[in-house]
PDB file of C-alpha atoms in Angstrom:
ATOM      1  CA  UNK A   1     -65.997 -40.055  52.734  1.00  0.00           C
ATOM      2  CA  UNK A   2     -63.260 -38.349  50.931  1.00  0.00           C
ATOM      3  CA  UNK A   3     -63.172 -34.534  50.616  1.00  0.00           C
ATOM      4  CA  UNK A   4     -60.563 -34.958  47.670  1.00  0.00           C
ATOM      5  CA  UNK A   5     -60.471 -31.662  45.465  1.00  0.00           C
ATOM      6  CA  UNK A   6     -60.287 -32.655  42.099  1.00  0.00           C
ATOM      7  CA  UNK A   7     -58.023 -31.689  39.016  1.00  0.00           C
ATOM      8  CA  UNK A   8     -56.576 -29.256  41.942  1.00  0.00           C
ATOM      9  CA  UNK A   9     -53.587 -28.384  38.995  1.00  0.00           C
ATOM     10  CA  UNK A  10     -56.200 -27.164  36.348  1.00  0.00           C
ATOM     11  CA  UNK A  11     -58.449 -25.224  39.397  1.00  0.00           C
ATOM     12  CA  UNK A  12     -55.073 -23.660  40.534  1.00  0.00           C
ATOM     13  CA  UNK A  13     -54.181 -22.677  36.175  1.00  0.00           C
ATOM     14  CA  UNK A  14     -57.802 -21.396  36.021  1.00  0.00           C
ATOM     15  CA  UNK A  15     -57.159 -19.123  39.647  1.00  0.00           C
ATOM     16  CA  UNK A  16     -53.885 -17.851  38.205  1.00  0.00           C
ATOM     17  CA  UNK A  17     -55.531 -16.931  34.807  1.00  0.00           C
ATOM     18  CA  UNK A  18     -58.949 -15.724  35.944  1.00  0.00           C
ATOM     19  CA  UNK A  19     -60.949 -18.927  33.754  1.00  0.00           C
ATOM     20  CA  UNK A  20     -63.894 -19.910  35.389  1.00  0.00           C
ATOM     21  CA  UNK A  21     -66.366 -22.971  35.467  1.00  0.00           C
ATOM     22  CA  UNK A  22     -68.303 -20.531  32.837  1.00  0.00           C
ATOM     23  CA  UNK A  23     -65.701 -19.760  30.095  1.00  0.00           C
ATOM     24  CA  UNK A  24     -64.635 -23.189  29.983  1.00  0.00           C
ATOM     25  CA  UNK A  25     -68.105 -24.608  29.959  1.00  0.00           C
ATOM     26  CA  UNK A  26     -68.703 -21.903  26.788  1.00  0.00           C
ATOM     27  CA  UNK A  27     -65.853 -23.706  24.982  1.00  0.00           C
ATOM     28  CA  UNK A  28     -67.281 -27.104  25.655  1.00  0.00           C
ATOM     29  CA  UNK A  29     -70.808 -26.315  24.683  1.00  0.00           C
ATOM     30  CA  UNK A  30     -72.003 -27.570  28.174  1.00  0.00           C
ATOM     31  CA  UNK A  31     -74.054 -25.936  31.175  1.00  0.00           C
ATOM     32  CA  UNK A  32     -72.283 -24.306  34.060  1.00  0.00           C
ATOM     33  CA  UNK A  33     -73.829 -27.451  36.293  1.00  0.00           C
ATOM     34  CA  UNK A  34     -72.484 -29.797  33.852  1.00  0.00           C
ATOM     35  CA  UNK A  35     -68.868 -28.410  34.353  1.00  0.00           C
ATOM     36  CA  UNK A  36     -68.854 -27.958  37.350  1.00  0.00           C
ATOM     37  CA  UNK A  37     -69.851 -31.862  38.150  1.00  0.00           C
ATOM     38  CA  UNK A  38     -67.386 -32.876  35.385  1.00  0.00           C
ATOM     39  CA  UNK A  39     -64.854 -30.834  37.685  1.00  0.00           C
ATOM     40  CA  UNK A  40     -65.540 -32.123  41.078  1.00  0.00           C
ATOM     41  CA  UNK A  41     -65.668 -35.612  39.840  1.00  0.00           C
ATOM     42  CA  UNK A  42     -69.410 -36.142  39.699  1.00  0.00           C
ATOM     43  CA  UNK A  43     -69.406 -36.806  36.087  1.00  0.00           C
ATOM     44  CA  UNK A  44     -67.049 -38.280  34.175  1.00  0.00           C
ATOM     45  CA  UNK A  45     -64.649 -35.684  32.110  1.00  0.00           C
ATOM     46  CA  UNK A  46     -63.646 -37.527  28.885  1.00  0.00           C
ATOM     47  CA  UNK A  47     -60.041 -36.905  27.061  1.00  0.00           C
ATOM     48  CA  UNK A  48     -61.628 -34.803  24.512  1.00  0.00           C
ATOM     49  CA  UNK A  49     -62.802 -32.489  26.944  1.00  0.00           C
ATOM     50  CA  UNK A  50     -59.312 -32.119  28.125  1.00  0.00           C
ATOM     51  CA  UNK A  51     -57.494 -31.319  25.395  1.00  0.00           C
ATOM     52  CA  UNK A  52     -60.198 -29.106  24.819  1.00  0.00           C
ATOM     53  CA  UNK A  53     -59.974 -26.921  27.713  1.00  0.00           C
ATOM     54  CA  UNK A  54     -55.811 -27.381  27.170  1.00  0.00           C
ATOM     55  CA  UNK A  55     -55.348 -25.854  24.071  1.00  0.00           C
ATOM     56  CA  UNK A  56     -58.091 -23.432  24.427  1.00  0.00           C
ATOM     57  CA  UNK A  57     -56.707 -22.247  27.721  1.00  0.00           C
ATOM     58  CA  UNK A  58     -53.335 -23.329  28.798  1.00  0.00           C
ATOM     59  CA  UNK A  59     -51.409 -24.096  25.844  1.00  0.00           C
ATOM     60  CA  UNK A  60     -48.331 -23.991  27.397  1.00  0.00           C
ATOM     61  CA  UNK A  61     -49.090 -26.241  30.198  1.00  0.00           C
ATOM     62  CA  UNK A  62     -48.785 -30.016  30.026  1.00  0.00           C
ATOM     63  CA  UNK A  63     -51.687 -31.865  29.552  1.00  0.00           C
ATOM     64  CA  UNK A  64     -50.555 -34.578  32.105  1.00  0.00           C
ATOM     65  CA  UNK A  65     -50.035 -32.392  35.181  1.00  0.00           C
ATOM     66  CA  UNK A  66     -53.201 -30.322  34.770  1.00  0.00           C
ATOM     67  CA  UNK A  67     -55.491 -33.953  35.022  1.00  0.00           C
ATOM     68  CA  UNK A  68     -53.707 -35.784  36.637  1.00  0.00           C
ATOM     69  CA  UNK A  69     -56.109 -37.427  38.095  1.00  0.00           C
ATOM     70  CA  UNK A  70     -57.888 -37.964  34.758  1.00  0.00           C
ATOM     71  CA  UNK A  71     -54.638 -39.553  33.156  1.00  0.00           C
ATOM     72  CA  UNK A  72     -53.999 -41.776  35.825  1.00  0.00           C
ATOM     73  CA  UNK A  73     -57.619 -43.014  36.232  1.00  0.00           C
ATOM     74  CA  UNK A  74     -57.442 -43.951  32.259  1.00  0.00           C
ATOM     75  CA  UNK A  75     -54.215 -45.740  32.993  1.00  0.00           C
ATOM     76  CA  UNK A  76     -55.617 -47.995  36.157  1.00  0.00           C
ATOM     77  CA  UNK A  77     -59.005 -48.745  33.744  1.00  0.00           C
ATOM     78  CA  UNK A  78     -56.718 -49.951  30.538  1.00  0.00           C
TER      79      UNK A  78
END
């Protein structure tokens, strides 16, 4: 089984800036729990989510790099 952390670019943006699993899941209207599956791949994290927590919290970075994983999973699906 993997160990795979994921969206490690958005976990490494919310380090840097002192975000946690808590503010974002305040923005997002969600529980801490919720998040924090949504985060570790548990539950799915839908587009609207992430530009959610992007322009509420990293404006300035790119959407792509910080899910990654999230962009490339919609890609394989279409």
């Amino acid at each position: 089984m993997s160990s795979k952390i994921m969206f490690s670019n958005l976990r490494a943006e919310m380090a840097r800036e002192n975000i946690t699993i808590q503010d974002i899941a305040k923005v997002l209207n969600r529980s801490r729990e919720t998040v924090s599956s949504k985060l570790s791949g548990k539950s799915v994290l839908n587009l609207d989510e992430a530009f959610k927590i992007n322009d509420t919290f990293f404006p300035k970075s790119d959407l792509r790099t910080l899910f990654s994983e999230l962009i490339v999973k919609n890609e394989k699906s279409a």
